[in-house]
Amino acid sequence: MATPRISFEFFPPQTLDASFRLWETVQALAPMQPEFVSVTYGAGGTTRKLTHEAVTAIGKNYGLNVAAHLTCVDATRAETMEIAAAYADAGVTEIVALRGDAPKGAERFTAHPDGFASSVELIEALAATGKFKLRVGAYPEPHPDAADTLADVRWLKRKIDAGATSAITQFFFDADTFFRFRDLCVKEGITAPIIPGILPITSWAGAKKFALRCGSDVPARLDEAFTTAARDGREELYALAHCTQLCDNLLQGGVEDLHFYTLNRPHLTREVVRALGIQPELVPELVLEKVA
Ligand code: FAD
């Protein structure tokens, strides 16, 4: 079994305290030699400036390949493309292109009157610039807006045909969930890599709440196991075992890339990655900008 290629997702900090946490996260995970790291874009575009700053700071100071997330929520086409142009000016060459969720207070996603109506439109426009490698989201358990699993896969095919070169999945708890989805993608003619999104579970309550909100299956045996582990004060140990086993199952099934949702909490992710046989390397000295 080959060593997997890995990547990490971070979110942009909104407070000084959170800035330190992001920095600690990057410092802990950069030595694990990720293929790329990505920085999320707050719901409704709420972290536009912060995402840009985090993306450029991580790229500049660590030399990591940083993919910036971008959604079409609450913005005109011109505004969205301006953000993309600013990324390009800052040396960003990868974008995770997303439709995004409903703006605050709304139940469903509604396009801005002058905005991109869907992720496919956004991907087409970004692809036309010729400046970015585009990644997109994918849903092993159907997205709440999908008519059914097949509709979801067919929509993913449209996103790939529009110019995306790979997809990163929502997290899931069982490797079989991913394999069923991957098989369906292949059957529908998708040849682009589908990278499983892995959530190292630092809080079972939080992971369960988010999964239920997404309409994902929460296996009863896992719920019981985490509840028992928490009662015995061993939740972290169980989380490490569960996540390592999930990754191992995926690798046994031919997966070559793993994308970790770090939630800016690096330690469990780092332990899992080490358990998979990836050792930290010394990173070149930080290229910190001189303080004037
Ligand atoms: P799409 O894939 O375009 O749509 C979701 C589903 O709805 C589709 O699978 C399809 O079944 C259906 N659908 C949508 N439009 C149509 C249509 N016109 N015709 C037919 N079916 C349609 N959110 C953020 O706000 N910021 C982030 O940084 C962020 N990062 C993410 C990263 C990853 C890897 C993933 C998987 C999700 C991320 N999200 C993020 C969440 C994402 O914005 C939500 O899941 C959103 O509801 C869907 O965005 P999408 O681009 O995946 O949508």
mmCIF file of C-alpha atoms and ligand atoms in Angstrom:
data_model
loop_
_atom_site.group_PDB
_atom_site.id
_atom_site.type_symbol
_atom_site.label_atom_id
_atom_site.label_comp_id
_atom_site.label_asym_id
_atom_site.label_seq_id
_atom_site.Cartn_x
_atom_site.Cartn_y
_atom_site.Cartn_z
ATOM 1 C CA MET A 1 0.000 0.000 0.000
ATOM 2 C CA ALA A 2 1.546 3.297 -1.114
ATOM 3 C CA THR A 3 1.812 6.286 1.211
ATOM 4 C CA PRO A 4 -1.119 8.596 0.470
ATOM 5 C CA ARG A 5 -0.895 12.150 -0.759
ATOM 6 C CA ILE A 6 -2.476 14.361 1.866
ATOM 7 C CA SER A 7 -4.002 17.823 2.064
ATOM 8 C CA PHE A 8 -5.517 19.920 4.838
ATOM 9 C CA GLU A 9 -8.429 22.331 5.128
ATOM 10 C CA PHE A 10 -8.178 25.357 7.423
ATOM 11 C CA PHE A 11 -10.618 28.144 8.141
ATOM 12 C CA PRO A 12 -9.722 31.829 8.334
ATOM 13 C CA PRO A 13 -9.455 33.301 11.834
ATOM 14 C CA GLN A 14 -11.918 35.971 12.991
ATOM 15 C CA THR A 15 -10.189 36.885 16.245
ATOM 16 C CA LEU A 16 -6.633 37.326 17.431
ATOM 17 C CA ASP A 17 -6.932 34.165 19.490
ATOM 18 C CA ALA A 18 -8.120 32.257 16.412
ATOM 19 C CA SER A 19 -5.174 33.676 14.443
ATOM 20 C CA PHE A 20 -2.783 32.070 16.882
ATOM 21 C CA ARG A 21 -4.664 28.790 16.563
ATOM 22 C CA LEU A 22 -4.459 28.861 12.779
ATOM 23 C CA TRP A 23 -0.773 29.612 12.963
ATOM 24 C CA GLU A 24 -0.215 26.748 15.401
ATOM 25 C CA THR A 25 -2.204 24.487 13.072
ATOM 26 C CA VAL A 26 -0.153 25.413 10.021
ATOM 27 C CA GLN A 27 3.077 24.998 11.957
ATOM 28 C CA ALA A 28 2.056 21.560 13.169
ATOM 29 C CA LEU A 29 0.875 20.332 9.779
ATOM 30 C CA ALA A 30 3.179 21.982 7.231
ATOM 31 C CA PRO A 31 5.975 19.495 8.053
ATOM 32 C CA MET A 32 3.674 16.639 6.997
ATOM 33 C CA GLN A 33 4.302 17.752 3.386
ATOM 34 C CA PRO A 34 0.748 18.257 2.136
ATOM 35 C CA GLU A 35 0.116 18.367 -1.624
ATOM 36 C CA PHE A 36 -1.964 21.446 -0.931
ATOM 37 C CA VAL A 37 -3.856 23.143 1.870
ATOM 38 C CA SER A 38 -7.138 24.961 1.450
ATOM 39 C CA VAL A 39 -8.778 27.866 3.240
ATOM 40 C CA THR A 40 -12.561 28.075 3.523
ATOM 41 C CA TYR A 41 -14.742 31.005 2.588
ATOM 42 C CA GLY A 42 -17.227 31.895 5.322
ATOM 43 C CA ALA A 43 -20.892 31.161 4.753
ATOM 44 C CA GLY A 44 -22.424 33.931 2.680
ATOM 45 C CA GLY A 45 -18.986 35.266 1.820
ATOM 46 C CA THR A 46 -18.583 36.570 5.362
ATOM 47 C CA THR A 47 -14.827 35.989 5.456
ATOM 48 C CA ARG A 48 -13.957 37.370 2.032
ATOM 49 C CA LYS A 49 -11.077 39.542 3.288
ATOM 50 C CA LEU A 50 -9.949 37.115 5.997
ATOM 51 C CA THR A 51 -9.805 34.201 3.565
ATOM 52 C CA HIS A 52 -7.694 36.280 1.208
ATOM 53 C CA GLU A 53 -5.345 37.289 4.020
ATOM 54 C CA ALA A 54 -5.023 33.735 5.358
ATOM 55 C CA VAL A 55 -4.403 32.309 1.883
ATOM 56 C CA THR A 56 -1.678 34.813 1.091
ATOM 57 C CA ALA A 57 -0.043 34.638 4.527
ATOM 58 C CA ILE A 58 0.143 30.826 4.472
ATOM 59 C CA GLY A 59 1.429 30.761 0.895
ATOM 60 C CA LYS A 60 4.010 33.460 1.497
ATOM 61 C CA ASN A 61 5.319 32.317 4.859
ATOM 62 C CA TYR A 62 5.268 28.563 4.352
ATOM 63 C CA GLY A 63 5.595 28.147 0.600
ATOM 64 C CA LEU A 64 2.616 25.782 0.698
ATOM 65 C CA ASN A 65 0.384 25.327 -2.309
ATOM 66 C CA VAL A 66 -2.816 27.018 -1.090
ATOM 67 C CA ALA A 67 -6.242 26.533 -2.653
ATOM 68 C CA ALA A 68 -8.684 29.331 -1.861
ATOM 69 C CA HIS A 69 -12.356 28.421 -1.479
ATOM 70 C CA LEU A 70 -14.791 30.676 -3.298
ATOM 71 C CA THR A 71 -18.605 30.650 -3.302
ATOM 72 C CA CYS A 72 -21.192 32.585 -5.307
ATOM 73 C CA VAL A 73 -23.396 33.541 -2.349
ATOM 74 C CA ASP A 74 -24.511 37.143 -1.994
ATOM 75 C CA ALA A 75 -22.216 38.573 -4.666
ATOM 76 C CA THR A 76 -22.533 39.758 -8.248
ATOM 77 C CA ARG A 77 -20.597 37.958 -10.942
ATOM 78 C CA ALA A 78 -18.283 40.953 -11.187
ATOM 79 C CA GLU A 79 -17.575 40.916 -7.440
ATOM 80 C CA THR A 80 -16.892 37.185 -7.439
ATOM 81 C CA MET A 81 -14.532 37.463 -10.394
ATOM 82 C CA GLU A 82 -12.786 40.416 -8.722
ATOM 83 C CA ILE A 83 -12.069 38.175 -5.743
ATOM 84 C CA ALA A 84 -10.716 35.502 -8.080
ATOM 85 C CA ALA A 85 -8.543 38.102 -9.837
ATOM 86 C CA ALA A 86 -7.177 39.238 -6.469
ATOM 87 C CA TYR A 87 -6.291 35.609 -5.692
ATOM 88 C CA ALA A 88 -4.484 35.311 -9.009
ATOM 89 C CA ASP A 89 -2.584 38.559 -8.296
ATOM 90 C CA ALA A 90 -1.533 37.099 -4.951
ATOM 91 C CA GLY A 91 -0.097 34.047 -6.709
ATOM 92 C CA VAL A 92 -2.966 31.652 -5.925
ATOM 93 C CA THR A 93 -3.312 29.002 -8.626
ATOM 94 C CA GLU A 94 -5.974 26.735 -7.119
ATOM 95 C CA ILE A 95 -9.581 27.433 -6.215
ATOM 96 C CA VAL A 96 -12.179 25.219 -4.559
ATOM 97 C CA ALA A 97 -15.209 26.513 -6.474
ATOM 98 C CA LEU A 98 -18.538 26.184 -4.694
ATOM 99 C CA ARG A 99 -22.090 27.369 -4.947
ATOM 100 C CA GLY A 100 -22.309 27.857 -1.193
ATOM 101 C CA ASP A 101 -25.210 27.576 1.215
ATOM 102 C CA ALA A 102 -28.251 29.758 1.656
ATOM 103 C CA PRO A 103 -27.439 33.251 2.927
ATOM 104 C CA LYS A 104 -28.214 33.849 6.611
ATOM 105 C CA GLY A 105 -31.928 33.819 7.308
ATOM 106 C CA ALA A 106 -32.818 32.130 3.997
ATOM 107 C CA GLU A 107 -33.864 28.512 3.780
ATOM 108 C CA ARG A 108 -32.517 27.703 0.346
ATOM 109 C CA PHE A 109 -29.749 29.008 -1.841
ATOM 110 C CA THR A 110 -30.981 31.862 -4.006
ATOM 111 C CA ALA A 111 -28.655 33.415 -6.511
ATOM 112 C CA HIS A 112 -27.881 37.133 -6.311
ATOM 113 C CA PRO A 113 -29.828 38.816 -9.158
ATOM 114 C CA ASP A 114 -26.524 39.629 -10.891
ATOM 115 C CA GLY A 115 -24.643 36.674 -9.494
ATOM 116 C CA PHE A 116 -23.732 33.184 -10.631
ATOM 117 C CA ALA A 117 -26.812 30.982 -10.472
ATOM 118 C CA SER A 118 -24.923 27.767 -9.760
ATOM 119 C CA SER A 119 -21.534 26.249 -9.133
ATOM 120 C CA VAL A 120 -21.395 25.181 -12.794
ATOM 121 C CA GLU A 121 -21.639 28.816 -13.929
ATOM 122 C CA LEU A 122 -18.911 29.819 -11.476
ATOM 123 C CA ILE A 123 -16.644 26.980 -12.620
ATOM 124 C CA GLU A 124 -17.144 27.908 -16.288
ATOM 125 C CA ALA A 125 -16.219 31.535 -15.597
ATOM 126 C CA LEU A 126 -13.156 30.621 -13.534
ATOM 127 C CA ALA A 127 -12.040 28.038 -16.105
ATOM 128 C CA ALA A 128 -12.320 30.656 -18.861
ATOM 129 C CA THR A 129 -9.658 32.777 -17.101
ATOM 130 C CA GLY A 130 -7.173 29.931 -17.575
ATOM 131 C CA LYS A 131 -5.549 30.950 -14.289
ATOM 132 C CA PHE A 132 -6.658 28.273 -11.881
ATOM 133 C CA LYS A 133 -6.713 24.589 -11.180
ATOM 134 C CA LEU A 134 -10.298 24.041 -10.024
ATOM 135 C CA ARG A 135 -11.519 21.647 -7.378
ATOM 136 C CA VAL A 136 -15.175 21.183 -6.445
ATOM 137 C CA GLY A 137 -17.276 19.663 -3.663
ATOM 138 C CA ALA A 138 -18.851 16.189 -3.911
ATOM 139 C CA TYR A 139 -21.370 14.370 -1.746
ATOM 140 C CA PRO A 140 -21.082 10.611 -1.075
ATOM 141 C CA GLU A 141 -24.388 10.885 0.782
ATOM 142 C CA PRO A 142 -26.735 12.988 -1.312
ATOM 143 C CA HIS A 143 -26.653 16.738 -0.719
ATOM 144 C CA PRO A 144 -29.920 17.991 0.835
ATOM 145 C CA ASP A 145 -30.662 19.862 -2.445
ATOM 146 C CA ALA A 146 -30.204 16.743 -4.596
ATOM 147 C CA ALA A 147 -33.231 14.923 -6.005
ATOM 148 C CA ASP A 148 -31.405 11.635 -5.346
ATOM 149 C CA THR A 149 -27.936 10.086 -5.406
ATOM 150 C CA LEU A 150 -27.848 9.724 -9.174
ATOM 151 C CA ALA A 151 -28.881 13.361 -9.706
ATOM 152 C CA ASP A 152 -26.055 14.375 -7.394
ATOM 153 C CA VAL A 153 -23.507 12.348 -9.364
ATOM 154 C CA ARG A 154 -24.774 13.708 -12.676
ATOM 155 C CA TRP A 155 -24.482 17.247 -11.340
ATOM 156 C CA LEU A 156 -20.915 16.477 -10.260
ATOM 157 C CA LYS A 157 -20.210 15.327 -13.817
ATOM 158 C CA ARG A 158 -21.447 18.705 -15.073
ATOM 159 C CA LYS A 159 -19.082 20.463 -12.668
ATOM 160 C CA ILE A 160 -16.155 18.395 -13.943
ATOM 161 C CA ASP A 161 -17.172 18.957 -17.570
ATOM 162 C CA ALA A 162 -17.336 22.697 -16.827
ATOM 163 C CA GLY A 163 -13.615 22.693 -16.027
ATOM 164 C CA ALA A 164 -12.957 21.191 -12.585
ATOM 165 C CA THR A 165 -10.099 18.729 -12.385
ATOM 166 C CA SER A 166 -10.882 17.036 -9.068
ATOM 167 C CA ALA A 167 -13.535 16.829 -6.384
ATOM 168 C CA ILE A 168 -13.247 16.743 -2.598
ATOM 169 C CA THR A 169 -16.027 14.986 -0.742
ATOM 170 C CA GLN A 170 -18.050 15.906 2.280
ATOM 171 C CA PHE A 171 -16.936 13.813 5.255
ATOM 172 C CA PHE A 172 -18.533 10.436 5.951
ATOM 173 C CA PHE A 173 -18.128 7.785 8.638
ATOM 174 C CA ASP A 174 -17.784 4.546 6.640
ATOM 175 C CA ALA A 175 -15.366 3.741 3.808
ATOM 176 C CA ASP A 176 -18.139 1.813 2.023
ATOM 177 C CA THR A 177 -20.146 5.025 1.696
ATOM 178 C CA PHE A 178 -17.255 6.474 -0.276
ATOM 179 C CA PHE A 179 -16.702 3.344 -2.378
ATOM 180 C CA ARG A 180 -20.378 3.168 -3.408
ATOM 181 C CA PHE A 181 -20.203 6.817 -4.476
ATOM 182 C CA ARG A 182 -16.898 6.352 -6.327
ATOM 183 C CA ASP A 183 -18.326 3.361 -8.225
ATOM 184 C CA LEU A 184 -21.355 5.393 -9.246
ATOM 185 C CA CYS A 185 -19.148 8.272 -10.414
ATOM 186 C CA VAL A 186 -17.109 5.884 -12.574
ATOM 187 C CA LYS A 187 -20.322 4.417 -13.996
ATOM 188 C CA GLU A 188 -21.496 7.917 -14.932
ATOM 189 C CA GLY A 189 -18.246 8.596 -16.771
ATOM 190 C CA ILE A 190 -16.413 10.714 -14.194
ATOM 191 C CA THR A 191 -12.680 10.136 -14.547
ATOM 192 C CA ALA A 192 -11.398 13.056 -12.448
ATOM 193 C CA PRO A 193 -9.986 12.123 -9.042
ATOM 194 C CA ILE A 194 -12.503 12.111 -6.189
ATOM 195 C CA ILE A 195 -10.645 12.867 -2.980
ATOM 196 C CA PRO A 196 -12.291 11.670 0.230
ATOM 197 C CA GLY A 197 -12.776 14.401 2.832
ATOM 198 C CA ILE A 198 -11.768 13.069 6.255
ATOM 199 C CA LEU A 199 -12.988 14.541 9.518
ATOM 200 C CA PRO A 200 -10.787 13.609 12.489
ATOM 201 C CA ILE A 201 -13.444 13.748 15.189
ATOM 202 C CA THR A 202 -12.348 16.108 17.941
ATOM 203 C CA SER A 203 -15.938 16.401 19.194
ATOM 204 C CA TRP A 204 -18.398 13.606 18.563
ATOM 205 C CA ALA A 205 -21.327 15.816 19.556
ATOM 206 C CA GLY A 206 -20.268 18.416 16.968
ATOM 207 C CA ALA A 207 -19.590 15.880 14.205
ATOM 208 C CA LYS A 208 -22.923 14.162 14.804
ATOM 209 C CA LYS A 209 -24.852 17.443 14.795
ATOM 210 C CA PHE A 210 -23.252 18.539 11.517
ATOM 211 C CA ALA A 211 -23.783 15.131 9.891
ATOM 212 C CA LEU A 212 -27.457 15.084 10.853
ATOM 213 C CA ARG A 213 -27.889 18.611 9.468
ATOM 214 C CA CYS A 214 -26.402 17.414 6.151
ATOM 215 C CA GLY A 215 -28.734 14.407 6.126
ATOM 216 C CA SER A 216 -25.769 12.017 6.478
ATOM 217 C CA ASP A 217 -26.051 8.607 8.047
ATOM 218 C CA VAL A 218 -24.761 8.392 11.617
ATOM 219 C CA PRO A 219 -24.056 4.703 12.343
ATOM 220 C CA ALA A 220 -25.564 3.653 15.679
ATOM 221 C CA ARG A 221 -22.489 1.555 16.532
ATOM 222 C CA LEU A 222 -20.295 4.641 16.145
ATOM 223 C CA ASP A 223 -22.591 6.713 18.339
ATOM 224 C CA GLU A 224 -22.434 4.024 21.018
ATOM 225 C CA ALA A 225 -18.664 3.677 20.721
ATOM 226 C CA PHE A 226 -18.045 7.425 21.064
ATOM 227 C CA THR A 227 -20.503 7.684 23.955
ATOM 228 C CA THR A 228 -18.778 4.847 25.800
ATOM 229 C CA ALA A 229 -15.316 6.239 25.024
ATOM 230 C CA ALA A 230 -16.354 9.687 26.300
ATOM 231 C CA ARG A 231 -17.756 8.134 29.495
ATOM 232 C CA ASP A 232 -14.401 6.393 30.051
ATOM 233 C CA GLY A 233 -12.415 9.550 29.258
ATOM 234 C CA ARG A 234 -10.983 7.970 26.088
ATOM 235 C CA GLU A 235 -12.788 9.900 23.351
ATOM 236 C CA GLU A 236 -9.543 11.186 21.853
ATOM 237 C CA LEU A 237 -8.015 7.722 21.724
ATOM 238 C CA TYR A 238 -11.111 6.276 20.103
ATOM 239 C CA ALA A 239 -11.210 9.157 17.603
ATOM 240 C CA LEU A 240 -7.619 8.395 16.609
ATOM 241 C CA ALA A 241 -8.375 4.693 16.186
ATOM 242 C CA HIS A 242 -11.566 5.332 14.213
ATOM 243 C CA CYS A 243 -10.040 7.889 11.859
ATOM 244 C CA THR A 244 -6.891 5.843 11.242
ATOM 245 C CA GLN A 245 -9.003 2.766 10.503
ATOM 246 C CA LEU A 246 -11.237 4.742 8.121
ATOM 247 C CA CYS A 247 -8.198 6.069 6.236
ATOM 248 C CA ASP A 248 -6.621 2.632 6.172
ATOM 249 C CA ASN A 249 -9.803 1.098 4.718
ATOM 250 C CA LEU A 250 -9.871 3.797 2.040
ATOM 251 C CA LEU A 251 -6.234 3.193 1.147
ATOM 252 C CA GLN A 252 -6.820 -0.572 0.985
ATOM 253 C CA GLY A 253 -9.607 0.212 -1.481
ATOM 254 C CA GLY A 254 -7.251 2.052 -3.828
ATOM 255 C CA VAL A 255 -7.588 5.650 -2.586
ATOM 256 C CA GLU A 256 -4.386 7.664 -3.125
ATOM 257 C CA ASP A 257 -5.322 11.102 -1.724
ATOM 258 C CA LEU A 258 -6.830 12.105 1.604
ATOM 259 C CA HIS A 259 -8.111 15.598 2.439
ATOM 260 C CA PHE A 260 -8.361 16.345 6.169
ATOM 261 C CA TYR A 261 -10.872 18.766 7.659
ATOM 262 C CA THR A 262 -8.644 20.031 10.448
ATOM 263 C CA LEU A 263 -11.069 22.569 11.967
ATOM 264 C CA ASN A 264 -7.819 24.350 12.908
ATOM 265 C CA ARG A 265 -7.200 21.655 15.538
ATOM 266 C CA PRO A 266 -4.006 20.035 14.285
ATOM 267 C CA HIS A 267 -3.125 17.385 16.844
ATOM 268 C CA LEU A 268 -5.520 14.559 15.978
ATOM 269 C CA THR A 269 -4.956 15.086 12.235
ATOM 270 C CA ARG A 270 -1.207 14.961 12.777
ATOM 271 C CA GLU A 271 -1.457 11.769 14.818
ATOM 272 C CA VAL A 272 -3.608 10.093 12.157
ATOM 273 C CA VAL A 273 -1.249 11.132 9.376
ATOM 274 C CA ARG A 274 1.703 9.781 11.350
ATOM 275 C CA ALA A 275 -0.145 6.534 11.986
ATOM 276 C CA LEU A 276 -0.517 6.231 8.193
ATOM 277 C CA GLY A 277 3.256 6.264 7.890
ATOM 278 C CA ILE A 278 3.921 9.906 7.011
ATOM 279 C CA GLN A 279 6.667 11.416 9.113
ATOM 280 C CA PRO A 280 7.190 15.155 9.618
ATOM 281 C CA GLU A 281 10.031 16.759 7.699
ATOM 282 C CA LEU A 282 11.902 19.812 8.756
ATOM 283 C CA VAL A 283 10.396 22.774 6.958
ATOM 284 C CA PRO A 284 12.668 25.474 5.590
ATOM 285 C CA GLU A 285 13.015 28.385 7.925
ATOM 286 C CA LEU A 286 9.983 30.639 7.906
ATOM 287 C CA VAL A 287 10.187 33.451 5.418
ATOM 288 C CA LEU A 288 8.602 35.929 7.785
ATOM 289 C CA GLU A 289 8.323 39.450 6.508
ATOM 290 C CA LYS A 290 10.500 41.953 8.288
ATOM 291 C CA VAL A 291 8.560 44.141 10.699
ATOM 292 C CA ALA A 292 9.265 47.719 9.731
HETATM 293 P P1 FAD B 1 -23.449 22.089 -5.918
HETATM 294 O O1 FAD B 1 -22.743 20.803 -6.103
HETATM 295 O O2 FAD B 1 -23.490 22.985 -7.064
HETATM 296 O O3 FAD B 1 -24.955 21.812 -5.460
HETATM 297 C C1 FAD B 1 -25.226 20.930 -4.367
HETATM 298 C C2 FAD B 1 -26.204 19.860 -4.857
HETATM 299 O O4 FAD B 1 -27.436 20.488 -5.208
HETATM 300 C C3 FAD B 1 -25.691 19.173 -6.094
HETATM 301 O O5 FAD B 1 -24.919 18.048 -5.788
HETATM 302 C C4 FAD B 1 -26.946 18.889 -6.862
HETATM 303 O O6 FAD B 1 -27.469 17.648 -6.475
HETATM 304 C C5 FAD B 1 -27.909 19.988 -6.429
HETATM 305 N N1 FAD B 1 -27.963 21.076 -7.400
HETATM 306 C C6 FAD B 1 -27.551 22.351 -7.224
HETATM 307 N N2 FAD B 1 -27.827 23.109 -8.293
HETATM 308 C C7 FAD B 1 -28.428 22.297 -9.183
HETATM 309 C C8 FAD B 1 -28.970 22.491 -10.491
HETATM 310 N N3 FAD B 1 -28.964 23.688 -11.074
HETATM 311 N N4 FAD B 1 -29.500 21.419 -11.127
HETATM 312 C C9 FAD B 1 -29.529 20.191 -10.521
HETATM 313 N N5 FAD B 1 -29.046 19.960 -9.277
HETATM 314 C C10 FAD B 1 -28.504 20.991 -8.625
HETATM 315 N N6 FAD B 1 -19.379 26.293 2.059
HETATM 316 C C11 FAD B 1 -18.972 27.571 2.284
HETATM 317 O O7 FAD B 1 -19.803 28.460 2.490
HETATM 318 N N7 FAD B 1 -17.632 27.890 2.284
HETATM 319 C C12 FAD B 1 -16.671 26.975 2.042
HETATM 320 O O8 FAD B 1 -15.495 27.290 2.045
HETATM 321 C C13 FAD B 1 -17.065 25.618 1.781
HETATM 322 N N8 FAD B 1 -16.152 24.660 1.491
HETATM 323 C C14 FAD B 1 -16.577 23.391 1.158
HETATM 324 C C15 FAD B 1 -15.627 22.446 0.757
HETATM 325 C C16 FAD B 1 -16.018 21.167 0.390
HETATM 326 C C17 FAD B 1 -14.982 20.173 -0.031
HETATM 327 C C18 FAD B 1 -17.406 20.815 0.423
HETATM 328 C C19 FAD B 1 -17.838 19.425 0.041
HETATM 329 C C20 FAD B 1 -18.362 21.748 0.812
HETATM 330 C C21 FAD B 1 -17.962 23.046 1.176
HETATM 331 N N9 FAD B 1 -18.880 24.023 1.543
HETATM 332 C C22 FAD B 1 -18.463 25.311 1.803
HETATM 333 C C23 FAD B 1 -20.310 23.697 1.673
HETATM 334 C C24 FAD B 1 -21.055 23.988 0.352
HETATM 335 O O9 FAD B 1 -21.028 25.367 0.095
HETATM 336 C C25 FAD B 1 -22.491 23.511 0.524
HETATM 337 O O10 FAD B 1 -22.535 22.117 0.636
HETATM 338 C C26 FAD B 1 -23.414 23.994 -0.588
HETATM 339 O O11 FAD B 1 -24.762 23.755 -0.177
HETATM 340 C C27 FAD B 1 -23.190 23.310 -1.912
HETATM 341 O O12 FAD B 1 -22.130 23.840 -2.611
HETATM 342 P P2 FAD B 1 -21.575 23.027 -3.918
HETATM 343 O O13 FAD B 1 -20.735 23.898 -4.715
HETATM 344 O O14 FAD B 1 -21.037 21.737 -3.518
HETATM 345 O O15 FAD B 1 -22.980 22.870 -4.656
#
